[in-house]
Coordinates of C-alpha atoms in Angstrom, one line a residue:
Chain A
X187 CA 0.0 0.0 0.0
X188 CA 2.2 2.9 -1.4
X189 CA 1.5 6.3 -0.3
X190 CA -2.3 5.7 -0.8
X191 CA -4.1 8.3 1.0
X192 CA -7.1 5.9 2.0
X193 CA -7.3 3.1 4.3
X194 CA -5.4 0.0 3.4
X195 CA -7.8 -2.2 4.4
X196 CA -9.9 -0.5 1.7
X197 CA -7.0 -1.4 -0.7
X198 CA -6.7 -4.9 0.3
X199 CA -10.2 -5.4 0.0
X200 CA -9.9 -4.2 -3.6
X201 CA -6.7 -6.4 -4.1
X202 CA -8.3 -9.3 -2.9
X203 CA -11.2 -9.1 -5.1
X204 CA -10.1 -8.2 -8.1
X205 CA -7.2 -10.8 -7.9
X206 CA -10.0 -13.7 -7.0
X207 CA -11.9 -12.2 -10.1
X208 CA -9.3 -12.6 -12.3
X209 CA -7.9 -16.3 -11.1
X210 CA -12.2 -17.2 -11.3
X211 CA -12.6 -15.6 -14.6
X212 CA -9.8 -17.1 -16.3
X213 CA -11.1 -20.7 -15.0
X214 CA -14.6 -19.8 -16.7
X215 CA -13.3 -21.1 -19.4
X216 CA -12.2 -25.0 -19.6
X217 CA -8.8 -25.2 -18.9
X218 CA -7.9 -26.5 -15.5
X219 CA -8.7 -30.1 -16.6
X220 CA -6.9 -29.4 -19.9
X221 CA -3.5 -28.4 -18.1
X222 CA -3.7 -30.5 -15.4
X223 CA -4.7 -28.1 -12.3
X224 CA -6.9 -30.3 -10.6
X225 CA -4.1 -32.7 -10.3
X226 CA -2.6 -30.2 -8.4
X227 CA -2.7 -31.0 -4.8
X228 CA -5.3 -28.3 -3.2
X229 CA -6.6 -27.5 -6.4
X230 CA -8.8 -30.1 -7.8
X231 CA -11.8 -27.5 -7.1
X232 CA -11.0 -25.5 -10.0
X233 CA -12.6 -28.3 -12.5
X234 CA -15.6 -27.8 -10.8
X235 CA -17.2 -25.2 -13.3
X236 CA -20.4 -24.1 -10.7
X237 CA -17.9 -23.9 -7.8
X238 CA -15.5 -21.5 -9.5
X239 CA -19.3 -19.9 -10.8
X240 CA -20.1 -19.3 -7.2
X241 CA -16.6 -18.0 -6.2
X242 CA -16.8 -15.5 -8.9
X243 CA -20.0 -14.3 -7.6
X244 CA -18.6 -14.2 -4.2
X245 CA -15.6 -11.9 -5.3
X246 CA -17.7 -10.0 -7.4
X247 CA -20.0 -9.1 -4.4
X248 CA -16.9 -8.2 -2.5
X249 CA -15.5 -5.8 -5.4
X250 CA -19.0 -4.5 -5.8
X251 CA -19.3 -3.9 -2.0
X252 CA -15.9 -2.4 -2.3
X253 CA -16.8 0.1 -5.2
X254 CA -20.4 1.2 -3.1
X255 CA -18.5 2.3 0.1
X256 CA -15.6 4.3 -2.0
X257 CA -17.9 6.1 -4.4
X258 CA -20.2 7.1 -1.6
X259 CA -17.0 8.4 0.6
X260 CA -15.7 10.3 -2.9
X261 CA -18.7 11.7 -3.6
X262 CA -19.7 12.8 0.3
X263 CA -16.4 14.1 1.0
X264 CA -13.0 12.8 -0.6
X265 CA -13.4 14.6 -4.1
X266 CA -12.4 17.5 -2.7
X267 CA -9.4 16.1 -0.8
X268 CA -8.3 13.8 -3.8
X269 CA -7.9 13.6 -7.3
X270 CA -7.6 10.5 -9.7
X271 CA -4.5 9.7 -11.0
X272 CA -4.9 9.4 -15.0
X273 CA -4.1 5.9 -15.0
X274 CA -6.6 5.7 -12.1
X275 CA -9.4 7.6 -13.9
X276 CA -8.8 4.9 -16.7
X277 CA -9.2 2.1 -14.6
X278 CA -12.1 3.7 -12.8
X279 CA -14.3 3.5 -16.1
X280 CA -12.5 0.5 -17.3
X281 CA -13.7 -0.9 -14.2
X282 CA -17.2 0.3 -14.4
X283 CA -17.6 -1.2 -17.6
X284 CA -16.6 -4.2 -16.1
X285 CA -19.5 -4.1 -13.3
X286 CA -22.4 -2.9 -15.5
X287 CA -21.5 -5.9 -17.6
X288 CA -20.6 -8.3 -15.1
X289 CA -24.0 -7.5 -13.3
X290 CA -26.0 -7.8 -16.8
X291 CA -24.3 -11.2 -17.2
X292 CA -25.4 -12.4 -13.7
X293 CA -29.0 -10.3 -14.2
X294 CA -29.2 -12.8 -17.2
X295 CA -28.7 -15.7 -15.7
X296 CA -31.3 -15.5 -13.1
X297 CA -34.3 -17.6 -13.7
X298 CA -37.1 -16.2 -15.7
X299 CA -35.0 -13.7 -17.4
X300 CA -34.2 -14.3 -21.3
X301 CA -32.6 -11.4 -23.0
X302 CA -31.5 -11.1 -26.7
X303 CA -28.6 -13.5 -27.6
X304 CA -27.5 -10.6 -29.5
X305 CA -27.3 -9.0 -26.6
X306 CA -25.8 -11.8 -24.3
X307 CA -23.1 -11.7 -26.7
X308 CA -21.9 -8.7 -26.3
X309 CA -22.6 -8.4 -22.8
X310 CA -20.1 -11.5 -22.7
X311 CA -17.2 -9.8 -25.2
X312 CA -17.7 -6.3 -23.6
X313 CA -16.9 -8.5 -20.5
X314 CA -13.8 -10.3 -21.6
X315 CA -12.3 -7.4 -23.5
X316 CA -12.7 -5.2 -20.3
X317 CA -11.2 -7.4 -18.0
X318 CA -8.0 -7.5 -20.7
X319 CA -7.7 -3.7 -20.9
X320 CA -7.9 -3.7 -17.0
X321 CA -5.0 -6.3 -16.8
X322 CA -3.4 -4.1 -19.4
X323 CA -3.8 -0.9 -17.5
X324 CA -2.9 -2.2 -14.3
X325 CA 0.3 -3.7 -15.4
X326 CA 0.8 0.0 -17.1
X327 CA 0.6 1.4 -13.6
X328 CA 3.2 -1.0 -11.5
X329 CA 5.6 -0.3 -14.1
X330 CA 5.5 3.3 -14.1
X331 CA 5.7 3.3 -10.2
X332 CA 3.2 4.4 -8.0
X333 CA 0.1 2.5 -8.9
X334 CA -2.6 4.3 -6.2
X335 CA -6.3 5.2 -8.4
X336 CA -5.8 8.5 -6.5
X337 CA -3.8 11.5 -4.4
X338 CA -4.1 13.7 -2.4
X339 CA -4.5 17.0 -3.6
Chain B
X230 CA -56.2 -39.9 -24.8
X231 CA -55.7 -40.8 -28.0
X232 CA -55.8 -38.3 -31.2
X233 CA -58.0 -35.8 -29.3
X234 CA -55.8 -35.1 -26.6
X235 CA -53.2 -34.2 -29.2
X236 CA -54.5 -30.9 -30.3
X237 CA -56.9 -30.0 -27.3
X238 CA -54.7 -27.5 -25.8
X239 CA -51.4 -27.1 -27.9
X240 CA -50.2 -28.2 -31.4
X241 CA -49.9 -31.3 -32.6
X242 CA -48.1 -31.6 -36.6
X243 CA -52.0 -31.7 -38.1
X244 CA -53.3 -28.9 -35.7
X245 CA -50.1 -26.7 -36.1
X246 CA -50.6 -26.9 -40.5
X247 CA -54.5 -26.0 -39.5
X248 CA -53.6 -23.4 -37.5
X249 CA -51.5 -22.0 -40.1
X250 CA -53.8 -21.7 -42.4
X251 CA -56.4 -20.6 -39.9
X252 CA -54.3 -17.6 -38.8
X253 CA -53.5 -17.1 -42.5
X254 CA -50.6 -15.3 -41.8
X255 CA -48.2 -18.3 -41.0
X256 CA -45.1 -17.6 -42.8
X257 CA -45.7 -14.0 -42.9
X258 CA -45.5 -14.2 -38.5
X259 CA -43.9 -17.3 -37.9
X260 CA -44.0 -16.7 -34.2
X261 CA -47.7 -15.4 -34.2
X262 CA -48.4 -18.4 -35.5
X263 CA -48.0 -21.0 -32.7
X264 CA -50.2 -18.7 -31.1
X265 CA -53.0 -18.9 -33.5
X266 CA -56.7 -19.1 -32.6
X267 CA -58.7 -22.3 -33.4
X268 CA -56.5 -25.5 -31.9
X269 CA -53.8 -23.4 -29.5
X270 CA -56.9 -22.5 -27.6
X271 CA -56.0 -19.4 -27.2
X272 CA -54.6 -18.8 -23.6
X273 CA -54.9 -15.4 -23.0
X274 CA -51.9 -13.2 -21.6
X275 CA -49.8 -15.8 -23.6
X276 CA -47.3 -13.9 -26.1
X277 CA -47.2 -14.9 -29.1
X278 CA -43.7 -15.5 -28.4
X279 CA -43.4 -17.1 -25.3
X280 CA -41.4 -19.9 -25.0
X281 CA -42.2 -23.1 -26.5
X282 CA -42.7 -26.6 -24.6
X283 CA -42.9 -29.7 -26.5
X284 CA -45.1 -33.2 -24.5
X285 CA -43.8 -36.2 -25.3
X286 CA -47.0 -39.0 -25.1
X287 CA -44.6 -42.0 -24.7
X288 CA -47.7 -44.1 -24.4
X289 CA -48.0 -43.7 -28.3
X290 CA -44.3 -43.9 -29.6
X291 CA -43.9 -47.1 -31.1
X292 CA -40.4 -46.5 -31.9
X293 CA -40.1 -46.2 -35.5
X294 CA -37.3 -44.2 -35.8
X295 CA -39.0 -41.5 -38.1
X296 CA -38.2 -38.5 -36.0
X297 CA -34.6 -39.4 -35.7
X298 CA -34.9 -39.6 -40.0
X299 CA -36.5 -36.5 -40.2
X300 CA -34.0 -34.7 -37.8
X301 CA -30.8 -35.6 -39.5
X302 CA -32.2 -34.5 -42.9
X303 CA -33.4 -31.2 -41.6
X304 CA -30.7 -30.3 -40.1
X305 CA -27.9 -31.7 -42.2
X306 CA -26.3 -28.9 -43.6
X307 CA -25.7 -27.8 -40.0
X308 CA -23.4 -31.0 -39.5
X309 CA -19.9 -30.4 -39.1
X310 CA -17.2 -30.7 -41.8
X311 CA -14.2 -31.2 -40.3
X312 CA -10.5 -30.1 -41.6
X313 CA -7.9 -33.3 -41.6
X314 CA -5.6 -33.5 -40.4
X315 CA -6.7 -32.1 -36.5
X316 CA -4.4 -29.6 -35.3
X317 CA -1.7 -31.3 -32.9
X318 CA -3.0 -29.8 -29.3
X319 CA -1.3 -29.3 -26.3
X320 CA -0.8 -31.0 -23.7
X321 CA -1.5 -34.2 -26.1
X322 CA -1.8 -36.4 -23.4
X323 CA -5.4 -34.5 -21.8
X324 CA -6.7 -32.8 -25.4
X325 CA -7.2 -35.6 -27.4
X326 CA -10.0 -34.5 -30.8
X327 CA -12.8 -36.0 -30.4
X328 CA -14.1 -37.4 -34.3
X329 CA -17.3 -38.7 -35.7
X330 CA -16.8 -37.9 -38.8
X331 CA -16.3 -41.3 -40.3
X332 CA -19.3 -42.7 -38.3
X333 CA -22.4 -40.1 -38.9
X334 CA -24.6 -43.3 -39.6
X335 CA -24.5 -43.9 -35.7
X336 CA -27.9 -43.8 -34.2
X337 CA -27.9 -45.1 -31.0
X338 CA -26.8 -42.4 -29.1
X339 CA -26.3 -38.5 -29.3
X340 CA -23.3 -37.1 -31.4
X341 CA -22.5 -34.7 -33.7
X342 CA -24.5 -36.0 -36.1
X343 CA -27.2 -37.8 -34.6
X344 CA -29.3 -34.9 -32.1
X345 CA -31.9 -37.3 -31.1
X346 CA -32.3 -40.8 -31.0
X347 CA -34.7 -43.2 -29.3
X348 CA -34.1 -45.4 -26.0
X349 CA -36.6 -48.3 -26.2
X350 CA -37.0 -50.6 -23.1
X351 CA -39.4 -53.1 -21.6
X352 CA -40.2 -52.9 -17.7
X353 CA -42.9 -54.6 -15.8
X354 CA -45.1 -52.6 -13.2
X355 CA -48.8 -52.2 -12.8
X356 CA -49.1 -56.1 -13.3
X357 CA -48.7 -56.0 -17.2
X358 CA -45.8 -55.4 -19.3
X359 CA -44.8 -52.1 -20.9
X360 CA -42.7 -51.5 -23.8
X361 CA -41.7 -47.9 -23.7
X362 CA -39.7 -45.8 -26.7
X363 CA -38.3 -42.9 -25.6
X364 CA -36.8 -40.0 -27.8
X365 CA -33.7 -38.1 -26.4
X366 CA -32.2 -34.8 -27.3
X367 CA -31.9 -31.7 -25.6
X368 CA -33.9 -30.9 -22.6
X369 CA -34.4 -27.2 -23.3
X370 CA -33.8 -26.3 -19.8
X371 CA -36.0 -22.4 -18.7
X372 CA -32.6 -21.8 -17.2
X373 CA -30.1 -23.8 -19.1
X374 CA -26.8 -24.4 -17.5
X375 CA -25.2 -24.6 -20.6
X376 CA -26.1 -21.4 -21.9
X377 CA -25.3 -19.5 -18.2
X378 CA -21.9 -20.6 -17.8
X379 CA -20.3 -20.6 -21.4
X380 CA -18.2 -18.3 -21.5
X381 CA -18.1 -16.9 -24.4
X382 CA -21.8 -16.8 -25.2
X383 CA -21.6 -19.1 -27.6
X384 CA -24.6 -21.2 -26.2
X385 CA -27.6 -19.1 -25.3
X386 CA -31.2 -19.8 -24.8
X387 CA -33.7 -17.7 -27.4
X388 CA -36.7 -16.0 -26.5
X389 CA -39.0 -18.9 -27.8
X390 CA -37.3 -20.9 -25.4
X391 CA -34.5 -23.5 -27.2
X392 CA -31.0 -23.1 -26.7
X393 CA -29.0 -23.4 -29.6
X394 CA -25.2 -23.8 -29.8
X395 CA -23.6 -20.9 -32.1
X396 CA -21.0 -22.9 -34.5
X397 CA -19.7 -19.9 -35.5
X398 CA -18.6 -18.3 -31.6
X399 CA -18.1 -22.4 -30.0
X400 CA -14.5 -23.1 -28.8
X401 CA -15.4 -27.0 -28.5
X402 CA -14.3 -26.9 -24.9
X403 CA -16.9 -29.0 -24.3
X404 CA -18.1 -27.1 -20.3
X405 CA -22.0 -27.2 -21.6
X406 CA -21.6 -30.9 -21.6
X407 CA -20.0 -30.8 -18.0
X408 CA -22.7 -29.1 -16.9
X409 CA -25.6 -30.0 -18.6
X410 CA -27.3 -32.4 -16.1
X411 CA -27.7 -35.1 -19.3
X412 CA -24.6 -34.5 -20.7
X413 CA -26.2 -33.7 -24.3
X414 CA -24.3 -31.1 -26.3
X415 CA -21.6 -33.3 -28.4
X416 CA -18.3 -32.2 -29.6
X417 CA -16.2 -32.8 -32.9
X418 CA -13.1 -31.7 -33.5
X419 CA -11.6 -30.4 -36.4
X420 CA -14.2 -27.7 -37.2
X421 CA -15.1 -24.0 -35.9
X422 CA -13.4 -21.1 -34.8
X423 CA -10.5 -22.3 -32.7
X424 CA -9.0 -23.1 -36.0
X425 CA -8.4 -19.7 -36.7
X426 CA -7.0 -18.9 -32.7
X427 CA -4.7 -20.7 -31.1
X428 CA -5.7 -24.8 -32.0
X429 CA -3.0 -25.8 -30.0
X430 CA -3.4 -24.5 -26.6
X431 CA -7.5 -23.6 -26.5
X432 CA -10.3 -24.9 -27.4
X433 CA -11.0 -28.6 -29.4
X434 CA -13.7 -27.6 -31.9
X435 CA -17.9 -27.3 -31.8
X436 CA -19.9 -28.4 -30.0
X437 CA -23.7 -29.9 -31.5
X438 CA -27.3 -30.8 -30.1
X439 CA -30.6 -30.8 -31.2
X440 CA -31.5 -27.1 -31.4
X441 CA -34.9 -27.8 -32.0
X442 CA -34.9 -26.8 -36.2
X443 CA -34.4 -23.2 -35.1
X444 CA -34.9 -22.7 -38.7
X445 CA -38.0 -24.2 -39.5
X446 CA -39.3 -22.5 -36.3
X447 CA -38.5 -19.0 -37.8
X448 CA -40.2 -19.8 -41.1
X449 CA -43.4 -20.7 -39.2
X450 CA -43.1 -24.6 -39.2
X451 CA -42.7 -27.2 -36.1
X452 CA -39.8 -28.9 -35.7
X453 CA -38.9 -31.6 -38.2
X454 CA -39.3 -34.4 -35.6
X455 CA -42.8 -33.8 -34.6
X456 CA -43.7 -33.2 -38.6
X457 CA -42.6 -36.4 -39.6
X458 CA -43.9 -38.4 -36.9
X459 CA -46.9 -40.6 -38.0
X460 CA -48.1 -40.8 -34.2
X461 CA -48.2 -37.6 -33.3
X462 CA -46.2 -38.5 -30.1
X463 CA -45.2 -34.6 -29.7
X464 CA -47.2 -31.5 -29.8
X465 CA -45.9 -27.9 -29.0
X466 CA -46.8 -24.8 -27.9
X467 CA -46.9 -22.2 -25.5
X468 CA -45.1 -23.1 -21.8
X469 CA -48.5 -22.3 -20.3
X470 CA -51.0 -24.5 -22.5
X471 CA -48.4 -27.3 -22.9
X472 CA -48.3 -27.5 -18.7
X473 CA -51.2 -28.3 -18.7
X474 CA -51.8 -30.7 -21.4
X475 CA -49.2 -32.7 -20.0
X476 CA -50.5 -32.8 -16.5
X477 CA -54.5 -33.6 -18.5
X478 CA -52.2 -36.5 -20.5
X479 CA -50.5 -37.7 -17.2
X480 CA -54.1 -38.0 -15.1
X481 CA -55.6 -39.3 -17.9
X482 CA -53.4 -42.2 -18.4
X483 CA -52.7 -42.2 -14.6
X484 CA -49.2 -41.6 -15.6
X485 CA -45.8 -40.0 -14.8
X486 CA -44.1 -36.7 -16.3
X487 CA -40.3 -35.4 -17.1
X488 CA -38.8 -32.8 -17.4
X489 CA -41.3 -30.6 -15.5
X490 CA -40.0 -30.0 -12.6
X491 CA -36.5 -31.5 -14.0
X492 CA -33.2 -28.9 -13.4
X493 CA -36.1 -26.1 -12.5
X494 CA -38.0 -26.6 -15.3
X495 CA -37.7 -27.6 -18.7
X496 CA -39.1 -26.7 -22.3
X497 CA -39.5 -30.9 -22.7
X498 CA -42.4 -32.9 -20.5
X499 CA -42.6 -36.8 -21.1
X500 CA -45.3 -38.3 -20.0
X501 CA -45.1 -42.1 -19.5
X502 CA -48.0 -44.8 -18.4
X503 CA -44.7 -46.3 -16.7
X504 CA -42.9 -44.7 -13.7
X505 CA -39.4 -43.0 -14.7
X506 CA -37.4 -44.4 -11.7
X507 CA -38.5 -48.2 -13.8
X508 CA -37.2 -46.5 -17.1
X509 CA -34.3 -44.9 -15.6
X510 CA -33.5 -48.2 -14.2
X511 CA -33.7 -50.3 -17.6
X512 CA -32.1 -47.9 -20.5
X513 CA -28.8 -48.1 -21.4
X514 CA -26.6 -44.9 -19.9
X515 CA -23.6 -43.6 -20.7
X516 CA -22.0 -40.9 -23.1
X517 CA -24.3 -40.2 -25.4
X518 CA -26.9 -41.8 -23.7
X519 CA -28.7 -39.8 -21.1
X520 CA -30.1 -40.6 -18.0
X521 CA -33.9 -40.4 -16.7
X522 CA -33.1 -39.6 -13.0
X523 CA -34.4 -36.6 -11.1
X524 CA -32.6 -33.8 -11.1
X525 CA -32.2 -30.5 -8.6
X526 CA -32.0 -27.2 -10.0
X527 CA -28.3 -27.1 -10.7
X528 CA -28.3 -23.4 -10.9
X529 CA -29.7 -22.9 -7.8
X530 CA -27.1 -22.0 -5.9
X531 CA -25.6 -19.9 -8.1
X532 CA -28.8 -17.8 -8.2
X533 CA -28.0 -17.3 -4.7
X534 CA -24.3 -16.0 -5.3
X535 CA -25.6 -13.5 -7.9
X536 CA -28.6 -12.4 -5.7
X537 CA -25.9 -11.6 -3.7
X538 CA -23.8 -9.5 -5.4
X539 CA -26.3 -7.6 -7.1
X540 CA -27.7 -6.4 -3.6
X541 CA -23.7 -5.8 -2.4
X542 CA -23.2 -2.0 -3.6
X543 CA -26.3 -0.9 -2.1
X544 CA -24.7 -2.8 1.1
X545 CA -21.3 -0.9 0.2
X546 CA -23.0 3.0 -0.2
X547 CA -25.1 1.8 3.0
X548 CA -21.4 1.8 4.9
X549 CA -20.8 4.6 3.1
X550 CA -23.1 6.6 4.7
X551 CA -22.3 5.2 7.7
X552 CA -18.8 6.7 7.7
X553 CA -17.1 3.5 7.5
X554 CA -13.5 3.9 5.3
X555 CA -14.1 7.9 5.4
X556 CA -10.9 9.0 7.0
X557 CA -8.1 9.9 4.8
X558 CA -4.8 9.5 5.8
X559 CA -2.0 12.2 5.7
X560 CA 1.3 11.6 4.1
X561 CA 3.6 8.9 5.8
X562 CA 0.5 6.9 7.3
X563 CA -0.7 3.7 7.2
X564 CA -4.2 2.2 7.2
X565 CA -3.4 1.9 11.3
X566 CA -1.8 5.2 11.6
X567 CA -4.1 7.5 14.1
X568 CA -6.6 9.9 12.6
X569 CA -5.1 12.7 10.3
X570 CA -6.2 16.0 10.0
X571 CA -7.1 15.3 6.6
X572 CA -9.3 12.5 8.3
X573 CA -10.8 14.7 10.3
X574 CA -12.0 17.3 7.5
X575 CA -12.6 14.2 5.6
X576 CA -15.3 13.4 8.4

């Protein structure tokens, strides 16, 4: 937690969700059987696809919990004590795109709700290619140093 | 129940041409068509494109193989045409392809070629002897496993209720099998877009299942089975009226349904003069060749887990609100250091 002018527990809250999102969102797709990661010892629960389904939803809850308390503290009294760094300010809406559509994808899934396929596809790729550009911008930030969303003013 | 019960409430292949011609608009709107006046007996506050059920009346298959026939013609321009030689794929040893290329004449089980086929057994109960035919393909699940966890949106349930399998977005990676609770969808290699990714590392071609003649459905025609069967075991219609056609069959008969309350619900109800638990107990199981047990809603719990997180920000702003995470810290501190002065304008 470098010179971040919030809590860290509020960061490693953050940290810890978005790190179990990404592990759970890589292993939507079929690959743990494929390259043996259930034979790993501890691990065999990654090949069980509604499992790692849950766990995503668990994380994602925890993110979304996350990103309720921190906008309501920004917009009650931190925005005029902070600013966004502009690598932060990216992943702030890259993030955001990543909720609306993570929340449509679990809106579609509950029973009785049938949306447009067309839709469901592209809430799915919006999805995928969000959570790349947020890999993408958060390995942009550790390399150029200081890698806090925001500072103080 | 015989013929009448077939078009009483619901479509059978005669009523559904009737109704055609009655709504005289058939092919003009396909989907207002299943909800024609005259033999769908007009449920009111049904859309006309609510999802579609099909009842199977086992108690008149007689196992003739007709619908299977009719299915692989209909949809055979859908069947895969694999490119030889496969791609090598790593790690060899766990992605092996997976080819029925060179056996499409199979019948006897689901594959990539063959979306239904017909379990016939013969099981004793109620003091007589039953012989039972019973035609397998998808289930059409109301909230189909399959289509929720792919992840790339490949499988996905329509609005008329079938889920159909998108050759054209399918990685072959063959999770809608894993969790379809009968193990349908079947995969062959060789074909699709993981050709064009990376073959070696992900993904191991399409994967196929009856998707009930999506196509014919569209142009304002039932599915190719239930045309060409010359029992009129299926009829289809809306969820609604097809409920309770099937639960009418079942008293009537004093018999036993499938699929109702199956995985939540599903768009396919057998109904059988001969308990399931006997039928599940005599067919032949295995790949390809699905079971007839009970099942629990296998979504269920994650219905739960998304419930969740769509009430968690309004839990989050709630703490908000609350002051909880408000203090900011001044340089040099820690999440433990005491309150700043920054915290306490923060406040």
């Amino acid at each position: 937690m470098r010179a971040r002018p919030y809590s860290s527990w509020i960061s490693r809250l953050f940290v810890v969700s978005v790190a179990g999102l990404a592990v759970t969102g890589l292993l939507q797709m079929p690959l743990a059987e494929r390259y043996a990661l259930t034979e790993v010892p501890g691990l065999a629960w990654t090949g069980d696809f509604f499992l790692v389904h849950r766990l995503h939803s668990y994380f994602a809850a925890l993110l979304l919990f996350t990103a309720g308390l921190a906008a309501t503290n920004w917009l009650r009294a931190w925005r005029d004590r902070l600013a966004l760094t502009p690598l932060g300010a990216a992943r702030v809406v890259i993030l955001g795109g990543l909720m609306v559509s993570g929340g449509l994808r679990m809106y579609r899934n509950l029973p009785s709700v049938t949306l447009e396929p067309a839709l469901v596809v592209t809430i799915e790729w919006v999805h995928l290619g969000l959570a790349v550009a947020l890999g993408g911008a958060a390995l942009a930030a550790l390399l150029r140093g200081p890698s806090a969303y925001a500072r103080l003013r | 129940m015989k013929k009448s019960g077939a078009t009483q409430s619901g479509l059978s292949r005669r009523g559904f041409l009737k109704a055609l011609a009655v709504g005289g608009a058939g092919l003009a709107a396909p989907s207002l068509a299943l909800a024609a006046p005259g033999e769908a007996s007009a449920t009111p506050g049904v859309a006309a494109d609510a999802e579609l059920v099909t009842v199977l009346d086992l108690s008149r298959c007689i196992g003739c193989g007709a619908c299977v026939e009719a299915c692989r013609e209909a949809n055979e321009e859908k069947f895969p045409e694999p490119t030889k030689p496969f791609p090598a794929m790593s790690p060899a040893r766990r992605a092996k392809p997976e080819d029925w290329s060179g056996r499409r004449d199979i019948d006897d089980r689901l594959t990539p070629y063959n979306w239904l086929y017909i379990q016939s057994v013969r099981v004793r109960h109620g003091g007589a002897d039953h012989t039972v035919h019973i035609p397998r393909r998808c289930m059409h699940c109301v909230n189909p496993p399959c289509a929720n966890l792919c992840p790339f949106g490949a499988a996905n349930k329509q609005t008329n209720g079938l889920t159909l399998i998108n050759d054209s977005l399918c990685l072959g990676g063959a999770k809608c099998r894993t969790v379809c609770p009968w193990h349908v969808p079947q995969r062959q290699s060789g074909v699709g877009l993981y050709l064009h990714l990376m073959p070696r590392f992900a993904g191991n071609g399409v994967m196929y299942k009856c998707d009930r003649c999506h196509q014919r459905l569209d142009r304002g025609e039932v599915p190719a089975c239930i045309e060409q069967c010359p029992e009129e075991v299926q009829t289809i219609g809306p969820r609604r009226e097809m409920i309770a056609k099937a639960r009418e069959l079942a008293e009537s008969m004093n018999g036993f349904m499938y699929g109702l309350d199956e995985n939540g619900g599903t768009n396919t109800i057998y109904v059988s003069p001969v308990p399931f638990e006997l039928l599940d107990a005599a067919i032949e199981q295995g790949r390809g060749r699905p079971h007839l047990k009970g099942v629990a809603d296998v979504m269920a719990e994650e219905n739960s887990a998304a419930t969740a997180a769509l009430l968690a920000p309004v839990a989050g702003i709630a703490a908000g609100f609350l002051g909880i995470g408000a203090r900011l810290l001044g340089p040099g501190e820690d999440g433990h250091a005491t309150q700043s002065k920054e915290g306490d304008d923060a406040r």
